[in-house]
XYZ file of N, CA and C in Angstrom:
729
model
N 0.833 -1.205 0.000
C 0.000 0.000 0.000
C 0.864 1.250 0.000
N 2.006 1.168 0.688
C 2.933 2.297 0.642
C 3.455 2.538 -0.764
N 3.728 1.443 -1.488
C 4.173 1.578 -2.881
C 3.053 2.148 -3.748
N 1.805 1.777 -3.473
C 0.676 2.328 -4.235
C 0.578 3.833 -4.018
N 0.708 4.273 -2.770
C 0.665 5.711 -2.479
C 1.805 6.426 -3.190
N 3.007 5.845 -3.140
C 4.129 6.443 -3.848
C 3.885 6.532 -5.339
N 3.269 5.492 -5.891
C 2.977 5.486 -7.326
C 1.956 6.548 -7.693
N 0.874 6.672 -6.884
C -0.172 7.641 -7.209
C 0.311 9.075 -7.026
N 1.258 9.272 -6.130
C 1.842 10.609 -5.984
C 2.795 10.929 -7.115
N 3.504 9.902 -7.576
C 4.480 10.095 -8.645
C 4.508 8.831 -9.514
N 3.648 8.765 -10.515
C 3.503 7.541 -11.313
C 4.692 7.311 -12.252
N 5.733 6.702 -11.724
C 6.921 6.404 -12.513
C 7.075 4.894 -12.656
N 7.924 4.502 -13.595
C 8.176 3.073 -13.800
C 8.814 2.444 -12.567
N 9.617 3.205 -11.851
C 10.263 2.666 -10.649
C 9.231 2.309 -9.588
N 8.265 3.208 -9.360
C 7.217 2.905 -8.391
C 6.339 1.753 -8.881
N 6.092 1.690 -10.192
C 5.289 0.590 -10.737
C 5.984 -0.755 -10.512
N 7.293 -0.803 -10.697
C 8.050 -2.031 -10.449
C 8.009 -2.415 -8.972
N 8.143 -1.412 -8.113
C 8.068 -1.685 -6.677
C 6.701 -2.249 -6.301
N 5.634 -1.650 -6.843
C 4.289 -2.128 -6.567
C 4.105 -3.559 -7.051
N 4.594 -3.849 -8.260
C 4.488 -5.204 -8.800
C 5.233 -6.211 -7.937
N 6.414 -5.839 -7.475
C 7.217 -6.759 -6.655
C 6.549 -7.036 -5.314
N 6.050 -5.976 -4.656
C 5.393 -6.167 -3.360
C 4.117 -6.994 -3.505
N 3.339 -6.717 -4.547
C 2.110 -7.483 -4.746
C 2.412 -8.943 -5.067
N 3.463 -9.184 -5.833
C 3.850 -10.567 -6.113
C 4.246 -11.282 -4.824
N 4.999 -10.593 -3.968
C 5.365 -11.176 -2.672
C 4.119 -11.468 -1.842
N 3.122 -10.575 -1.921
C 1.874 -10.812 -1.196
C 1.142 -12.033 -1.703
N 1.099 -12.214 -3.027
C 0.435 -13.393 -3.593
C 1.145 -14.680 -3.191
N 2.471 -14.641 -3.165
C 3.234 -15.828 -2.776
C 3.086 -16.118 -1.279
N 2.635 -15.125 -0.505
C 2.543 -15.286 0.949
C 1.175 -15.792 1.397
N 0.100 -15.278 0.780
C -1.238 -15.542 1.302
C -2.238 -15.629 0.154
N -3.056 -16.684 0.183
C -4.029 -16.880 -0.890
C -5.096 -15.788 -0.921
N -5.336 -15.132 0.200
C -6.352 -14.082 0.257
C -5.801 -12.716 -0.141
N -4.537 -12.647 -0.560
C -3.953 -11.354 -0.896
C -4.642 -10.659 -2.081
N -5.290 -11.376 -3.010
C -6.037 -10.656 -4.059
C -7.071 -9.681 -3.506
N -7.571 -9.919 -2.266
C -8.474 -8.952 -1.650
C -7.798 -7.581 -1.560
N -6.516 -7.584 -1.180
C -5.771 -6.331 -1.041
C -5.576 -5.671 -2.408
N -5.283 -6.482 -3.418
C -5.090 -5.933 -4.758
C -6.385 -5.328 -5.297
N -7.531 -5.931 -4.974
C -8.813 -5.346 -5.385
C -9.045 -4.018 -4.672
N -8.645 -3.926 -3.395
C -8.744 -2.652 -2.680
C -7.860 -1.603 -3.339
N -6.672 -2.003 -3.774
C -5.797 -1.080 -4.499
C -6.469 -0.600 -5.778
N -7.160 -1.501 -6.461
C -7.854 -1.132 -7.693
C -8.923 -0.080 -7.464
N -9.659 -0.207 -6.352
C -10.675 0.794 -6.011
C -10.029 2.157 -5.816
N -8.918 2.185 -5.094
C -8.216 3.455 -4.842
C -7.706 4.046 -6.158
N -7.152 3.196 -7.026
C -6.624 3.682 -8.300
C -7.729 4.267 -9.176
N -8.909 3.642 -9.173
C -10.029 4.163 -9.971
C -10.493 5.507 -9.416
N -10.579 5.618 -8.079
C -10.966 6.896 -7.470
C -9.941 7.972 -7.820
N -8.664 7.619 -7.793
C -7.614 8.567 -8.180
C -7.806 9.027 -9.623
N -8.125 8.089 -10.522
C -8.325 8.428 -11.932
C -9.531 9.343 -12.105
N -10.633 9.022 -11.430
C -11.846 9.837 -11.540
C -11.598 11.245 -11.008
N -10.881 11.362 -9.876
C -10.594 12.689 -9.324
C -9.689 13.485 -10.246
N -8.764 12.798 -10.932
C -7.908 13.493 -11.893
C -8.723 14.020 -13.068
N -9.716 13.249 -13.524
C -10.580 13.710 -14.606
C -11.455 14.867 -14.143
N -11.798 14.884 -12.856
C -12.650 15.950 -12.354
C -11.982 17.301 -12.356
N -10.651 17.328 -12.444
C -9.952 18.615 -12.471
C -10.110 19.321 -13.813
N -10.450 18.561 -14.855
C -10.862 19.165 -16.109
C -9.772 19.453 -17.118
N -8.547 19.639 -16.721
C -7.491 20.002 -17.664
C -7.139 18.802 -18.550
N -6.982 19.052 -19.843
C -6.668 17.964 -20.784
C -5.330 17.326 -20.448
N -4.356 18.145 -20.104
C -3.041 17.592 -19.774
C -3.120 16.687 -18.552
N -3.929 17.086 -17.574
C -4.094 16.257 -16.380
C -4.749 14.936 -16.741
N -5.771 14.968 -17.620
C -6.449 13.729 -18.012
C -5.512 12.809 -18.787
N -4.754 13.356 -19.702
C -3.805 12.555 -20.465
C -2.756 11.922 -19.562
N -2.279 12.707 -18.615
C -1.299 12.222 -17.653
C -1.904 11.101 -16.807
N -3.164 11.274 -16.393
C -3.825 10.277 -15.563
C -4.019 8.968 -16.320
N -4.391 9.055 -17.610
C -4.570 7.843 -18.400
C -3.258 7.079 -18.543
N -2.180 7.792 -18.804
C -0.874 7.123 -18.924
C -0.486 6.462 -17.608
N -0.755 7.160 -16.507
C -0.438 6.590 -15.200
C -1.284 5.352 -14.918
N -2.555 5.391 -15.305
C -3.438 4.244 -15.067
C -3.010 3.050 -15.906
N -2.579 3.287 -17.134
C -2.070 2.196 -17.969
C -0.804 1.588 -17.355
N 0.016 2.441 -16.772
C 1.219 1.945 -16.093
C 0.833 1.116 -14.868
N -0.228 1.518 -14.192
C -0.717 0.753 -13.041
C -1.206 -0.631 -13.488
N -1.931 -0.681 -14.595
C -2.393 -1.967 -15.123
C -1.204 -2.845 -15.509
N -0.188 -2.235 -16.115
C 1.013 -2.986 -16.478
C 1.694 -3.564 -15.245
N 1.695 -2.806 -14.151
C 2.296 -3.299 -12.908
C 1.548 -4.522 -12.397
N 0.218 -4.517 -12.509
C -0.567 -5.662 -12.062
C -0.365 -6.873 -12.970
N -0.209 -6.631 -14.259
C 0.083 -7.733 -15.175
C 1.445 -8.349 -14.862
N 2.409 -7.501 -14.532
C 3.731 -8.002 -14.149
C 3.635 -8.826 -12.865
N 2.776 -8.400 -11.936
C 2.560 -9.169 -10.707
C 2.085 -10.583 -11.033
N 1.129 -10.679 -11.953
C 0.605 -11.995 -12.334
C 1.687 -12.834 -12.999
N 2.502 -12.210 -13.845
C 3.597 -12.936 -14.496
C 4.563 -13.494 -13.452
N 4.874 -12.699 -12.434
C 5.781 -13.160 -11.377
C 5.169 -14.278 -10.545
N 3.842 -14.400 -10.589
C 3.162 -15.434 -9.810
C 2.799 -16.660 -10.654
N 3.056 -16.604 -11.948
C 2.658 -17.693 -12.850
C 3.135 -19.077 -12.415
N 4.366 -19.256 -11.899
C 4.802 -20.608 -11.526
C 3.885 -21.284 -10.512
N 3.172 -20.507 -9.714
C 2.320 -21.109 -8.688
C 0.834 -20.885 -8.949
N 0.497 -20.201 -10.047
C -0.888 -19.804 -10.293
C -1.817 -21.001 -10.411
N -1.434 -22.014 -11.181
C -2.299 -23.185 -11.365
C -2.545 -23.892 -10.041
N -1.501 -24.038 -9.244
C -1.651 -24.676 -7.938
C -2.549 -23.856 -7.024
N -2.370 -22.540 -7.063
C -3.191 -21.668 -6.222
C -4.659 -21.769 -6.601
N -4.959 -21.752 -7.890
C -6.349 -21.865 -8.335
C -6.955 -23.193 -7.893
N -6.174 -24.258 -7.987
C -6.656 -25.569 -7.561
C -6.929 -25.591 -6.051
N -6.042 -24.983 -5.288
C -6.208 -24.961 -3.841
C -7.423 -24.119 -3.433
N -7.547 -22.951 -4.038
C -8.618 -22.038 -3.640
C -9.982 -22.585 -4.047
N -10.096 -23.117 -5.241
C -11.391 -23.620 -5.707
C -11.820 -24.894 -4.992
N -10.893 -25.558 -4.335
C -11.246 -26.778 -3.590
C -11.534 -26.512 -2.124
N -11.456 -25.239 -1.714
C -11.767 -24.907 -0.321
C -13.231 -25.217 -0.027
N -13.525 -25.922 1.064
C -14.930 -26.106 1.449
C -15.478 -24.829 2.065
N -16.784 -24.650 1.940
C -17.425 -23.497 2.569
C -17.613 -23.815 4.047
N -16.627 -23.426 4.840
C -16.625 -23.785 6.257
C -17.090 -22.639 7.140
N -17.656 -21.620 6.534
C -18.095 -20.487 7.333
C -19.206 -20.868 8.299
N -19.173 -20.313 9.483
C -20.206 -20.584 10.473
C -21.493 -19.868 10.078
N -22.613 -20.484 10.454
C -23.915 -19.872 10.184
C -24.177 -18.800 11.233
N -23.427 -17.702 11.139
C -23.511 -16.612 12.104
C -24.251 -15.442 11.461
N -25.199 -14.834 12.177
C -25.880 -13.655 11.619
C -24.883 -12.592 11.187
N -25.249 -11.878 10.120
C -24.325 -10.913 9.526
C -23.871 -9.865 10.532
N -24.812 -9.295 11.295
C -24.433 -8.230 12.226
C -23.500 -8.745 13.313
N -23.731 -9.986 13.765
C -22.855 -10.563 14.785
C -21.468 -10.839 14.218
N -21.421 -11.375 12.994
C -20.121 -11.653 12.365
C -19.344 -10.365 12.138
N -20.034 -9.320 11.657
C -19.359 -8.048 11.400
C -18.849 -7.440 12.699
N -19.653 -7.502 13.764
C -19.213 -6.964 15.046
C -17.995 -7.694 15.585
N -17.981 -9.032 15.437
C -16.826 -9.819 15.896
C -15.575 -9.465 15.113
N -15.717 -9.323 13.797
C -14.561 -8.992 12.967
C -14.000 -7.620 13.323
N -14.874 -6.626 13.492
C -14.410 -5.279 13.835
C -13.757 -5.262 15.215
N -14.312 -6.041 16.154
C -13.721 -6.109 17.490
C -12.328 -6.721 17.430
N -12.183 -7.821 16.699
C -10.881 -8.492 16.609
C -9.872 -7.651 15.861
N -10.315 -6.990 14.783
C -9.389 -6.165 14.014
C -8.940 -4.941 14.797
N -9.796 -4.445 15.695
C -9.463 -3.240 16.457
C -8.652 -3.557 17.710
N -9.068 -4.584 18.452
C -8.465 -4.842 19.761
C -7.792 -6.208 19.867
N -7.933 -7.068 18.859
C -7.314 -8.384 18.928
C -8.276 -9.453 19.412
N -7.899 -10.709 19.193
C -8.780 -11.836 19.493
C -8.906 -12.110 20.982
N -8.007 -11.559 21.803
C -8.073 -11.800 23.242
C -8.839 -10.711 23.982
N -9.416 -9.771 23.258
C -10.166 -8.697 23.907
C -11.390 -9.276 24.611
N -11.653 -8.860 25.844
C -12.828 -9.366 26.547
C -14.140 -8.847 25.975
N -14.061 -7.925 25.060
C -15.266 -7.378 24.456
C -15.574 -5.992 24.986
N -15.544 -5.002 24.113
C -15.825 -3.623 24.505
C -16.749 -3.005 23.465
N -17.355 -1.881 23.834
C -18.224 -1.167 22.904
C -17.389 -0.580 21.769
N -17.963 -0.575 20.579
C -17.263 -0.077 19.398
C -17.709 1.325 19.013
N -18.363 2.027 19.958
C -18.882 3.361 19.634
C -17.757 4.340 19.334
N -16.715 4.345 20.164
C -15.618 5.302 19.960
C -14.830 4.980 18.698
N -14.432 3.712 18.451
C -13.801 3.422 17.147
C -14.697 3.798 15.978
N -16.023 3.567 16.123
C -16.941 3.949 15.052
C -16.956 5.438 14.813
N -16.905 6.231 15.900
C -16.845 7.690 15.767
C -15.588 8.124 15.028
N -14.452 7.520 15.381
C -13.198 7.878 14.719
C -13.214 7.468 13.248
N -13.847 6.342 12.931
C -13.954 5.925 11.533
C -14.794 6.918 10.732
N -15.855 7.441 11.345
C -16.686 8.439 10.653
C -15.887 9.702 10.369
N -15.159 10.196 11.360
C -14.332 11.390 11.137
C -13.209 11.098 10.143
N -12.770 9.847 10.089
C -11.731 9.481 9.130
C -12.185 9.540 7.691
N -13.504 9.650 7.471
C -14.044 9.736 6.109
C -14.219 11.172 5.634
N -13.981 12.145 6.515
C -14.148 13.540 6.118
C -13.149 13.904 5.027
N -13.637 14.577 4.004
C -12.797 14.989 2.879
C -12.342 16.429 3.117
N -11.052 16.600 3.223
C -10.504 17.924 3.499
C -10.422 18.747 2.211
N -9.845 18.158 1.172
C -9.730 18.828 -0.124
C -9.995 17.805 -1.219
N -10.563 18.254 -2.321
C -10.940 17.329 -3.383
C -9.761 16.557 -3.967
N -8.610 17.159 -4.213
C -7.500 16.389 -4.794
C -7.016 15.247 -3.907
N -7.417 15.236 -2.647
C -6.953 14.191 -1.738
C -8.037 13.150 -1.460
N -9.073 13.104 -2.295
C -10.155 12.152 -2.066
C -9.627 10.728 -2.027
N -8.713 10.392 -2.930
C -8.229 9.012 -2.985
C -7.485 8.637 -1.714
N -6.878 9.617 -1.054
C -6.182 9.325 0.202
C -7.175 9.025 1.321
N -8.345 9.659 1.257
C -9.402 9.371 2.224
C -9.980 7.981 1.964
N -10.122 7.625 0.686
C -10.719 6.344 0.318
C -9.792 5.179 0.643
N -8.484 5.399 0.591
C -7.523 4.299 0.706
C -7.710 3.449 1.966
N -7.695 4.012 3.184
C -7.848 3.130 4.347
C -9.209 2.446 4.400
N -10.273 3.165 3.959
C -11.597 2.552 3.947
C -11.681 1.384 2.990
N -11.136 1.544 1.794
C -11.129 0.441 0.825
C -10.265 -0.707 1.314
N -9.148 -0.375 1.954
C -8.225 -1.381 2.485
C -8.929 -2.295 3.491
N -9.924 -1.737 4.201
C -10.669 -2.517 5.195
C -11.924 -3.138 4.588
N -12.730 -2.317 3.913
C -14.065 -2.754 3.522
C -14.062 -3.765 2.383
N -13.141 -3.639 1.428
C -13.117 -4.603 0.324
C -12.792 -6.011 0.827
N -11.692 -6.224 1.574
C -11.448 -7.577 2.098
C -12.547 -8.058 3.040
N -13.061 -7.156 3.880
C -14.090 -7.550 4.842
C -15.363 -7.994 4.122
N -15.773 -7.241 3.110
C -16.982 -7.575 2.360
C -16.829 -8.906 1.626
N -15.687 -9.110 0.973
C -15.458 -10.363 0.262
C -15.373 -11.542 1.233
N -14.769 -11.320 2.382
C -14.640 -12.358 3.406
C -16.019 -12.856 3.834
N -16.936 -11.926 4.078
C -18.279 -12.304 4.505
C -19.104 -12.848 3.344
N -18.971 -12.245 2.166
C -19.749 -12.686 1.013
C -19.387 -14.112 0.581
N -18.122 -14.485 0.742
C -17.670 -15.821 0.349
C -17.881 -16.865 1.446
N -18.508 -16.485 2.539
C -18.800 -17.427 3.609
C -17.567 -17.950 4.315
N -16.581 -17.096 4.520
C -15.325 -17.532 5.133
C -15.282 -17.284 6.640
N -16.380 -16.765 7.203
C -16.314 -16.374 8.606
C -16.225 -17.586 9.534
N -15.139 -17.672 10.220
C -14.912 -18.547 11.365
C -13.579 -18.127 11.971
N -13.353 -18.380 13.253
C -12.144 -17.858 13.903
C -10.842 -18.232 13.202
N -10.736 -19.461 12.701
C -9.481 -19.886 12.079
C -9.174 -19.140 10.791
N -10.188 -18.554 10.164
C -9.988 -17.868 8.885
C -9.728 -16.375 9.034
N -9.913 -15.834 10.236
C -9.784 -14.383 10.398
C -8.349 -13.927 10.138
N -7.398 -14.856 10.222
C -6.009 -14.488 9.890
C -5.887 -13.994 8.455
N -6.840 -14.363 7.597
C -6.815 -13.895 6.210
C -7.035 -12.384 6.123
N -7.556 -11.782 7.187
C -7.821 -10.341 7.201
C -6.705 -9.546 7.858
N -5.563 -10.179 8.094
C -4.453 -9.484 8.747
C -4.060 -8.194 8.028
N -3.969 -8.160 6.684
C -3.649 -6.875 6.029
C -4.690 -5.794 6.317
N -5.968 -6.188 6.425
C -7.019 -5.208 6.670
C -6.879 -4.576 8.046
N -6.243 -5.294 8.981
C -6.044 -4.727 10.318
C -5.146 -3.490 10.261
N -4.151 -3.521 9.374
C -3.282 -2.353 9.202
C -4.099 -1.181 8.641
N -4.962 -1.484 7.671
C -5.809 -0.445 7.104
C -6.749 0.163 8.132
N -7.298 -0.675 9.033
C -8.190 -0.156 10.058
C -7.447 0.764 11.023
N -6.215 0.390 11.379
C -5.415 1.254 12.253
C -5.150 2.604 11.582
N -4.864 2.576 10.277
C -4.640 3.818 9.536
C -5.910 4.655 9.468
N -7.048 4.000 9.262
C -8.344 4.680 9.182
C -8.670 5.356 10.516
N -8.502 4.622 11.612
C -8.742 5.203 12.936
C -7.773 6.349 13.199
N -6.503 6.168 12.812
C -5.513 7.226 12.984
C -5.872 8.474 12.212
N -6.446 8.312 11.025
C -6.865 9.490 10.260
C -8.015 10.201 10.957
N -8.927 9.427 11.575
C -10.015 10.048 12.325
C -9.500 10.908 13.467
N -8.473 10.400 14.172
C -7.858 11.176 15.248
C -7.207 12.436 14.682
N -6.533 12.303 13.557
C -5.865 13.449 12.931
C -6.869 14.529 12.521
N -8.003 14.091 11.955
C -9.026 15.054 11.551
C -9.569 15.794 12.767
N -9.847 15.070 13.851
C -10.332 15.719 15.066
C -9.297 16.694 15.624
N -8.040 16.301 15.582
C -6.980 17.132 16.163
C -6.801 18.448 15.411
N -7.066 18.428 14.101
C -6.828 19.618 13.281
C -8.118 20.316 12.876
N -9.276 19.824 13.316
C -10.557 20.396 12.903
C -10.750 21.778 13.510
N -11.080 22.736 12.652
C -11.311 24.102 13.110
C -12.564 24.643 12.437
N -13.391 25.378 13.178
C -14.598 25.958 12.572
C -14.243 27.059 11.591
N -15.082 27.250 10.599
C -14.821 28.271 9.580
C -14.982 29.688 10.125
N -15.769 29.824 11.169
C -16.031 31.160 11.713
C -15.112 31.439 12.891
N -13.867 31.047 12.801
C -12.939 31.136 13.932
C -12.514 32.578 14.243
N -12.903 33.553 13.419
C -12.511 34.939 13.705
C -13.285 35.501 14.892
N -14.443 34.925 15.149
C -15.197 35.363 16.314
C -14.498 34.890 17.583
N -14.779 35.587 18.676
C -14.075 35.277 19.916
C -15.043 34.985 21.071
N -16.279 34.569 20.769
C -17.197 34.271 21.856
C -16.935 32.883 22.420
N -17.634 32.552 23.482
C -17.385 31.307 24.205
C -17.693 30.083 23.350
N -18.785 30.162 22.569
C -19.180 29.017 21.752
C -18.102 28.666 20.727
N -17.513 29.707 20.139
C -16.468 29.456 19.148
C -15.239 28.847 19.807
N -14.858 29.399 20.955
C -13.692 28.851 21.663
C -13.931 27.394 22.053
N -15.159 27.100 22.479
C -15.486 25.728 22.861
C -15.421 24.795 21.655
N -15.918 25.285 20.500
C -15.883 24.463 19.291
C -14.454 24.223 18.807
N -13.529 25.093 19.186
C -12.130 24.903 18.826
C -11.428 23.916 19.751
N -11.920 23.835 20.977
C -11.270 22.978 21.969
C -11.810 21.552 21.930
N -13.117 21.406 21.719
C -13.759 20.091 21.841
C -13.188 19.050 20.879
N -13.018 19.342 19.562
C -12.521 18.287 18.662
C -11.163 17.717 19.068
N -10.106 18.535 19.297
C -8.820 17.929 19.674
C -8.867 17.189 21.008
N -9.636 17.722 21.975
C -9.764 17.031 23.261
C -10.467 15.688 23.061
N -11.483 15.661 22.215
C -12.174 14.406 21.906
C -11.218 13.402 21.273
N -10.386 13.877 20.343
C -9.409 12.989 19.728
C -8.424 12.428 20.731
N -7.930 13.289 21.636
C -6.969 12.852 22.642
C -7.588 11.834 23.597
N -8.809 12.105 24.077
C -9.484 11.180 24.981
C -9.787 9.851 24.281
N -10.080 9.907 22.994
C -10.346 8.677 22.242
C -9.106 7.800 22.166
N -7.958 8.425 21.947
C -6.706 7.665 21.897
C -6.422 6.998 23.245
N -6.637 7.751 24.328
C -6.419 7.190 25.667
C -7.360 6.019 25.915
N -8.634 6.174 25.528
C -9.602 5.088 25.708
C -9.216 3.865 24.885
N -8.783 4.067 23.642
C -8.380 2.948 22.797
C -7.198 2.196 23.417
N -6.244 2.932 23.959
C -5.076 2.294 24.566
C -5.481 1.463 25.774
N -6.358 2.022 26.627
C -6.802 1.288 27.814
C -7.625 0.062 27.430
N -8.487 0.200 26.407
C -9.303 -0.930 25.968
C -8.433 -2.031 25.364
N -7.407 -1.649 24.616
C -6.507 -2.644 24.027
C -5.693 -3.352 25.103
N -5.365 -2.614 26.159
C -4.556 -3.186 27.244
C -5.279 -4.348 27.933
N -6.616 -4.305 27.962
C -7.377 -5.361 28.628
C -7.157 -6.728 27.982
N -6.796 -6.748 26.702
C -6.612 -8.023 26.029
C -5.186 -8.549 26.092
N -4.260 -7.758 26.628
C -2.848 -8.166 26.627
C -2.534 -9.252 27.642
N -3.039 -9.198 28.893
C -2.680 -10.242 29.866
C -2.990 -11.649 29.398
N -4.076 -11.834 28.642
C -4.423 -13.172 28.180
C -3.346 -13.773 27.276
N -2.618 -12.920 26.571
C -1.560 -13.417 25.689
C -0.422 -14.052 26.478
N -0.295 -13.705 27.742
C 0.808 -14.204 28.582
C 0.340 -15.215 29.614
N -0.907 -15.081 30.091
C -1.315 -15.849 31.267
C -2.482 -16.815 31.031
N -3.145 -16.730 29.878
C -4.292 -17.589 29.633
C -3.862 -18.809 28.821
N -3.890 -20.025 29.383
C -3.462 -21.210 28.634
C -4.269 -21.440 27.363
N -5.564 -21.077 27.371
C -6.391 -21.286 26.183
C -5.924 -20.413 25.024
């Protein structure tokens, strides 16, 4: 994902090669890694659409060339994976549908809890992480839309495919390990937005304006403290619980 960001900021052949190499390593590591590549595709399409929205012909031409280079990088990834592709297809298509018959809302809540606090968490409310995820979706400037979409796509694309393919069960949640990094980035962006959020009418000096300037960063700081304390509750089990 870091290589993807580097490529979208500066679409050069060097970044395209780096992206292809990292994605090939991901495919060789985990059969579920195509979920991550599909998330990258969503981000790349949003980047292309935002580039077209700027209207300049030179920008559109530049964006098309960059997108073609991105496609070439993905084709190179597949070429690097060809020696194992047939075996991978055979393995994946022979997987039994071992997903538990768990209601969707319960499965989604369990996945979000594990991705946020780990599998040893005793269980906590997800209201504060949910609040930070909402603030993490705020768009600051139009040219940066794809940067806002990136952590959300990194989480939601693998999560949606995981549930849609009936893969939900504890032993399979390891397939969502890359999405856990995306969720941490998404939550971190929510904290960043709260920390830097300022009202547009900040020239006024009344109490309400001052309060509106103080509340967002304080909320972000308290949220971080709460997240740390909630995560700490799951740590002792890693050392002291035989199960």
